[in-house]
Coordinates of C-alpha atoms in Angstrom, one line a residue:
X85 CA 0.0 0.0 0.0
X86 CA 1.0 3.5 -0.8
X87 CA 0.0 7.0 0.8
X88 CA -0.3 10.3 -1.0
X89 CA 3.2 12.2 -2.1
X90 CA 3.6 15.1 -0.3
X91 CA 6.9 16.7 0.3
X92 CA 8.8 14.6 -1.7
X93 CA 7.4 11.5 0.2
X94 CA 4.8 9.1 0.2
X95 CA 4.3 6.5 3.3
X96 CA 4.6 3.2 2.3
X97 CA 3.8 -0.4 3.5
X98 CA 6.3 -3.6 3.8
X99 CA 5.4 -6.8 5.0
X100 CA 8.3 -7.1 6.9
X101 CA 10.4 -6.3 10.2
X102 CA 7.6 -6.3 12.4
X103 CA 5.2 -8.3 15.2
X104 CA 2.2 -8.0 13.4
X105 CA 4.1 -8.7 9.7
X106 CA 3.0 -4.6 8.7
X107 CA 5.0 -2.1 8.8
X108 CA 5.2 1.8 7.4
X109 CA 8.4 4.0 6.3
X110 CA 8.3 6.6 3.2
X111 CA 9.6 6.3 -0.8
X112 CA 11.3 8.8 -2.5
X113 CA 9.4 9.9 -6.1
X114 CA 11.9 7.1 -7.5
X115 CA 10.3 4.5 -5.7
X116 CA 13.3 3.6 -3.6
X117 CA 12.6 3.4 0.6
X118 CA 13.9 6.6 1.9
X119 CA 13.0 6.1 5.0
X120 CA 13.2 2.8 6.7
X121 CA 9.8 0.5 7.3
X122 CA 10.0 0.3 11.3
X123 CA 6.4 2.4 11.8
X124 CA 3.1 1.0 12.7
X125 CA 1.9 4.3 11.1
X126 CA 3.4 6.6 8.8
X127 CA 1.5 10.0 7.6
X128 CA 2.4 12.3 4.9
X129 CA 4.7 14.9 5.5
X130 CA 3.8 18.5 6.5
X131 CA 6.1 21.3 7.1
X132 CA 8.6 19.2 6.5
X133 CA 8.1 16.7 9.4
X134 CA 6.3 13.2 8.8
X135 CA 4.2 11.9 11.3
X136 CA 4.6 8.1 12.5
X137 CA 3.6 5.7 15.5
X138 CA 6.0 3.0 16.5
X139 CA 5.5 -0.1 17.7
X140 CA 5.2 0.5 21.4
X141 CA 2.3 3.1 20.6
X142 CA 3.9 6.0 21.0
X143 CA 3.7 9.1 18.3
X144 CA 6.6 10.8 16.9
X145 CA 7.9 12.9 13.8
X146 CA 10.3 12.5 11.4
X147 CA 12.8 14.5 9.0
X148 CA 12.4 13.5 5.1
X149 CA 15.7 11.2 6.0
X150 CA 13.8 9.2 8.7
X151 CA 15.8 11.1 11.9
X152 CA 13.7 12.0 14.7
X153 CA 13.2 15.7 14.9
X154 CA 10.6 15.2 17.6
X155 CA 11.1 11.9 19.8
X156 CA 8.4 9.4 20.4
X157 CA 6.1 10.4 23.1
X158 CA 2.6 9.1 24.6
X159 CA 0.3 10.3 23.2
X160 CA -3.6 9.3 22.5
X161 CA -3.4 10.9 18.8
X162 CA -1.6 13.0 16.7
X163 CA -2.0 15.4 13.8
X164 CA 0.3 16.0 11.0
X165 CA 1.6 20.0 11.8
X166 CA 0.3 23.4 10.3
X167 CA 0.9 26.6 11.1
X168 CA 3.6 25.4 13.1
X169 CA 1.2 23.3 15.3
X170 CA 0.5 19.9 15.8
X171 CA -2.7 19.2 17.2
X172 CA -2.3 16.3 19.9
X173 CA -4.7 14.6 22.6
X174 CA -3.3 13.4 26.0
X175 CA -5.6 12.3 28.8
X176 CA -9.0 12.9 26.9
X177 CA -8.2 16.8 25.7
X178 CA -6.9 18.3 23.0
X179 CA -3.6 20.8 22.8
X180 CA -0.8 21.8 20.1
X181 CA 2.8 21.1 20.3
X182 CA 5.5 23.5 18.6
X183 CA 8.6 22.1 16.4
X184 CA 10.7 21.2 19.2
X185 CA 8.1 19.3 20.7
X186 CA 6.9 21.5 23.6
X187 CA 3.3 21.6 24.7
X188 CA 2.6 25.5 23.2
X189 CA -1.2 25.1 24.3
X190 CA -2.1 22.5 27.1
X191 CA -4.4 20.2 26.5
X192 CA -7.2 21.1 27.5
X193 CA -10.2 21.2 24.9
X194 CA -12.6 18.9 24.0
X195 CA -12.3 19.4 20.4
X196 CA -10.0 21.0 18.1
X197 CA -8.7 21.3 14.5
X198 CA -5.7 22.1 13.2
X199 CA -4.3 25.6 12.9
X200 CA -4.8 27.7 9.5
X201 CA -3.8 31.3 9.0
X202 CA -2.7 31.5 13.0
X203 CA -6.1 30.6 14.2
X204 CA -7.8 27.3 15.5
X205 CA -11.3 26.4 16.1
X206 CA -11.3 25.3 19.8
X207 CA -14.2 23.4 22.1
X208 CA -13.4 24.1 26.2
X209 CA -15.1 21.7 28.4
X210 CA -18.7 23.0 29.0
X211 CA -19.2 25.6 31.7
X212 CA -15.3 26.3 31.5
X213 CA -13.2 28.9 30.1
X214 CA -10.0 27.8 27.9

């Protein structure tokens, strides 16, 4: 199986190297594996970062040569950045972590999306303020 190019990398499936026989790394527009299969997930990039889950669970992005810029952490979910965001859940809310992987909004909403133009749409808890 193949993701959608973007950023001069598509996420790709091997049925190899892993527990469950599955795993995910990324192809160059040539085809070749540019970034090794050891992902339970892989995403397509965004901002130059590509989003992946390893095998323990945990989330974690990676530079178009398959280096961590931001290491595995627990996480609940994870969203591909924008705007220099990535939109993450930990313990049932929603917050945004920055490039170097620092919480730059809590999580503390019940919903959110991802941030466009320098703005998010946000959903606090009901009868609290964000």
């Amino acid at each position: 199986m193949v993701g959608l190019f973007s950023e001069g990398r598509a996420p790709v499936q091997a049925r190899r190297g892993s527990p469950s026989g599955v795993s995910w790394g990324y192809a160059d527009p040539g085809g070749r594996l540019a970034v090794p299969a050891v992902h339970t997930a892989a995403f397509p990039f965004s901002e130059g970062l590509g989003l992946v889950r390893d095998f323990a669970g945990r989330w974690g992005w990676v530079t178009p040569s398959g280096d961590w810029a931001i290491s595995p952490m627990w996480l609940e979910e994870a969203r591909p950045f924008s705007d220099g965001r990535a939109l993450v859940k930990l313990n049932g809310r929603w917050g945004y972590l920055d490039r170097a992987g620092h919480l730059a909004i809590p999580p503390r909403y019940v919903r959110a999306e991802a941030f466009s133009e320098g703005l998010a749409v946000t959903a606090a808890p009901v009868g609290r303020r964000p």
